[in-house]
Amino acid sequence: MTDALTVAAEQFETGSVHLESATEKERVTIPDRPRFEVELERLTDFETVEQRYELEHEIRWTE
């Protein structure tokens, strides 16, 4: 996971992000001033009462 975050940060620094799946490839250029949000969610499974966390980093812009 650390490697994936490092690669994402390096791509973000260059201003261009390349995403690839088994069926698609996409390259996007990130503008100089995108909107950046961080969100932490705590979720509880009502059957097991187990808690789970989700940490989300979102970079957003309009063209």
Short mmCIF file of N, CA and C in Angstrom, two decimals:
data_model
loop_
_atom_site.label_atom_id
_atom_site.label_comp_id
_atom_site.label_asym_id
_atom_site.label_seq_id
_atom_site.Cartn_x
_atom_site.Cartn_y
_atom_site.Cartn_z
N MET A 1 0.82 -1.18 0.00
CA MET A 1 0.00 0.00 0.00
C MET A 1 0.86 1.25 0.00
N THR A 2 1.95 1.26 0.75
CA THR A 2 2.81 2.43 0.80
C THR A 2 3.36 2.76 -0.58
N ASP A 3 3.73 1.74 -1.35
CA ASP A 3 4.23 1.97 -2.70
C ASP A 3 3.18 2.65 -3.58
N ALA A 4 1.94 2.22 -3.47
CA ALA A 4 0.86 2.80 -4.28
C ALA A 4 0.65 4.27 -3.92
N LEU A 5 0.71 4.59 -2.63
CA LEU A 5 0.55 5.98 -2.20
C LEU A 5 1.72 6.84 -2.66
N THR A 6 2.92 6.28 -2.62
CA THR A 6 4.11 7.00 -3.08
C THR A 6 4.02 7.29 -4.57
N VAL A 7 3.62 6.30 -5.35
CA VAL A 7 3.47 6.49 -6.80
C VAL A 7 2.40 7.55 -7.08
N ALA A 8 1.29 7.49 -6.36
CA ALA A 8 0.22 8.48 -6.56
C ALA A 8 0.73 9.88 -6.24
N ALA A 9 1.46 10.04 -5.16
CA ALA A 9 2.00 11.35 -4.78
C ALA A 9 3.00 11.84 -5.82
N GLU A 10 3.84 10.97 -6.32
CA GLU A 10 4.82 11.36 -7.34
C GLU A 10 4.12 11.79 -8.62
N GLN A 11 3.08 11.07 -9.03
CA GLN A 11 2.33 11.45 -10.22
C GLN A 11 1.64 12.80 -10.01
N PHE A 12 1.08 12.98 -8.84
CA PHE A 12 0.40 14.24 -8.53
C PHE A 12 1.39 15.41 -8.62
N GLU A 13 2.59 15.20 -8.13
CA GLU A 13 3.62 16.24 -8.18
C GLU A 13 3.97 16.62 -9.62
N THR A 14 3.93 15.66 -10.53
CA THR A 14 4.24 15.96 -11.94
C THR A 14 3.07 16.64 -12.64
N GLY A 15 1.88 16.56 -12.05
CA GLY A 15 0.71 17.20 -12.64
C GLY A 15 -0.06 16.32 -13.59
N SER A 16 0.32 15.05 -13.69
CA SER A 16 -0.36 14.13 -14.58
C SER A 16 -0.46 12.77 -13.90
N VAL A 17 -1.66 12.21 -13.91
CA VAL A 17 -1.89 10.92 -13.26
C VAL A 17 -2.30 9.90 -14.31
N HIS A 18 -1.68 8.72 -14.25
CA HIS A 18 -1.97 7.63 -15.18
C HIS A 18 -2.63 6.50 -14.40
N LEU A 19 -3.85 6.15 -14.81
CA LEU A 19 -4.59 5.06 -14.17
C LEU A 19 -4.78 3.94 -15.20
N GLU A 20 -4.64 2.72 -14.75
CA GLU A 20 -4.74 1.60 -15.67
C GLU A 20 -5.40 0.41 -15.00
N SER A 21 -6.35 -0.19 -15.70
CA SER A 21 -6.96 -1.44 -15.24
C SER A 21 -6.73 -2.48 -16.31
N ALA A 22 -7.29 -3.64 -16.15
CA ALA A 22 -7.12 -4.70 -17.13
C ALA A 22 -7.75 -4.33 -18.48
N THR A 23 -8.74 -3.46 -18.47
CA THR A 23 -9.46 -3.14 -19.70
C THR A 23 -9.35 -1.67 -20.14
N GLU A 24 -8.87 -0.80 -19.28
CA GLU A 24 -8.85 0.63 -19.61
C GLU A 24 -7.55 1.30 -19.19
N LYS A 25 -7.22 2.37 -19.91
CA LYS A 25 -6.11 3.23 -19.53
C LYS A 25 -6.59 4.67 -19.59
N GLU A 26 -6.17 5.46 -18.64
CA GLU A 26 -6.59 6.86 -18.59
C GLU A 26 -5.44 7.71 -18.06
N ARG A 27 -5.19 8.84 -18.70
CA ARG A 27 -4.21 9.80 -18.19
C ARG A 27 -4.93 11.14 -18.08
N VAL A 28 -4.84 11.74 -16.91
CA VAL A 28 -5.48 13.03 -16.69
C VAL A 28 -4.45 14.04 -16.21
N THR A 29 -4.65 15.27 -16.61
CA THR A 29 -3.80 16.36 -16.16
C THR A 29 -4.50 17.05 -15.00
N ILE A 30 -3.79 17.22 -13.92
CA ILE A 30 -4.36 17.85 -12.74
C ILE A 30 -4.07 19.35 -12.80
N PRO A 31 -5.08 20.18 -12.61
CA PRO A 31 -4.86 21.62 -12.68
C PRO A 31 -4.01 22.12 -11.50
N ASP A 32 -3.58 23.36 -11.59
CA ASP A 32 -2.73 23.95 -10.55
C ASP A 32 -3.40 24.03 -9.19
N ARG A 33 -4.70 24.23 -9.17
CA ARG A 33 -5.39 24.42 -7.89
C ARG A 33 -6.61 23.51 -7.75
N PRO A 34 -6.41 22.21 -7.61
CA PRO A 34 -7.56 21.32 -7.41
C PRO A 34 -8.06 21.44 -5.97
N ARG A 35 -9.25 20.93 -5.75
CA ARG A 35 -9.81 20.87 -4.40
C ARG A 35 -9.38 19.54 -3.78
N PHE A 36 -8.91 19.59 -2.54
CA PHE A 36 -8.41 18.40 -1.85
C PHE A 36 -9.20 18.21 -0.57
N GLU A 37 -9.73 17.01 -0.37
CA GLU A 37 -10.50 16.70 0.84
C GLU A 37 -10.00 15.41 1.47
N VAL A 38 -10.02 15.37 2.78
CA VAL A 38 -9.68 14.17 3.53
C VAL A 38 -10.87 13.86 4.43
N GLU A 39 -11.27 12.59 4.44
CA GLU A 39 -12.43 12.20 5.24
C GLU A 39 -12.11 10.89 5.97
N LEU A 40 -12.44 10.86 7.24
CA LEU A 40 -12.30 9.64 8.04
C LEU A 40 -13.70 9.22 8.48
N GLU A 41 -14.04 7.98 8.17
CA GLU A 41 -15.34 7.44 8.55
C GLU A 41 -15.15 6.28 9.51
N ARG A 42 -15.98 6.23 10.53
CA ARG A 42 -16.01 5.08 11.43
C ARG A 42 -17.36 4.40 11.23
N LEU A 43 -17.32 3.15 10.83
CA LEU A 43 -18.53 2.39 10.55
C LEU A 43 -18.65 1.24 11.53
N THR A 44 -19.86 0.96 11.95
CA THR A 44 -20.10 -0.13 12.90
C THR A 44 -20.99 -1.18 12.26
N ASP A 45 -20.53 -2.42 12.29
CA ASP A 45 -21.34 -3.55 11.83
C ASP A 45 -22.35 -3.85 12.93
N PHE A 46 -23.62 -3.72 12.64
CA PHE A 46 -24.65 -3.86 13.67
C PHE A 46 -24.83 -5.30 14.15
N GLU A 47 -24.40 -6.27 13.37
CA GLU A 47 -24.51 -7.66 13.81
C GLU A 47 -23.37 -8.05 14.73
N THR A 48 -22.15 -7.65 14.40
CA THR A 48 -20.98 -8.06 15.18
C THR A 48 -20.48 -6.95 16.11
N VAL A 49 -20.98 -5.74 15.93
CA VAL A 49 -20.57 -4.54 16.66
C VAL A 49 -19.09 -4.22 16.40
N GLU A 50 -18.54 -4.79 15.38
CA GLU A 50 -17.16 -4.54 14.99
C GLU A 50 -17.08 -3.18 14.30
N GLN A 51 -16.03 -2.43 14.63
CA GLN A 51 -15.86 -1.13 14.01
C GLN A 51 -14.81 -1.19 12.91
N ARG A 52 -15.08 -0.45 11.86
CA ARG A 52 -14.19 -0.39 10.71
C ARG A 52 -13.98 1.08 10.36
N TYR A 53 -12.80 1.41 9.90
CA TYR A 53 -12.49 2.78 9.53
C TYR A 53 -12.18 2.87 8.05
N GLU A 54 -12.55 3.98 7.45
CA GLU A 54 -12.20 4.28 6.08
C GLU A 54 -11.59 5.67 6.04
N LEU A 55 -10.40 5.76 5.47
CA LEU A 55 -9.71 7.04 5.30
C LEU A 55 -9.69 7.33 3.80
N GLU A 56 -10.31 8.43 3.41
CA GLU A 56 -10.43 8.77 2.00
C GLU A 56 -9.73 10.09 1.71
N HIS A 57 -8.93 10.10 0.66
CA HIS A 57 -8.30 11.31 0.15
C HIS A 57 -8.91 11.55 -1.23
N GLU A 58 -9.45 12.72 -1.44
CA GLU A 58 -10.11 13.00 -2.70
C GLU A 58 -9.56 14.30 -3.29
N ILE A 59 -9.21 14.23 -4.57
CA ILE A 59 -8.74 15.39 -5.31
C ILE A 59 -9.77 15.64 -6.39
N ARG A 60 -10.32 16.85 -6.43
CA ARG A 60 -11.46 17.12 -7.31
C ARG A 60 -11.24 18.44 -8.07
N TRP A 61 -11.69 18.46 -9.32
CA TRP A 61 -11.65 19.69 -10.10
C TRP A 61 -12.68 19.61 -11.22
N THR A 62 -12.97 20.74 -11.81
CA THR A 62 -13.85 20.77 -12.96
C THR A 62 -13.08 21.29 -14.16
N GLU A 63 -13.51 20.89 -15.32
CA GLU A 63 -12.85 21.33 -16.56
C GLU A 63 -13.74 22.28 -17.30
#
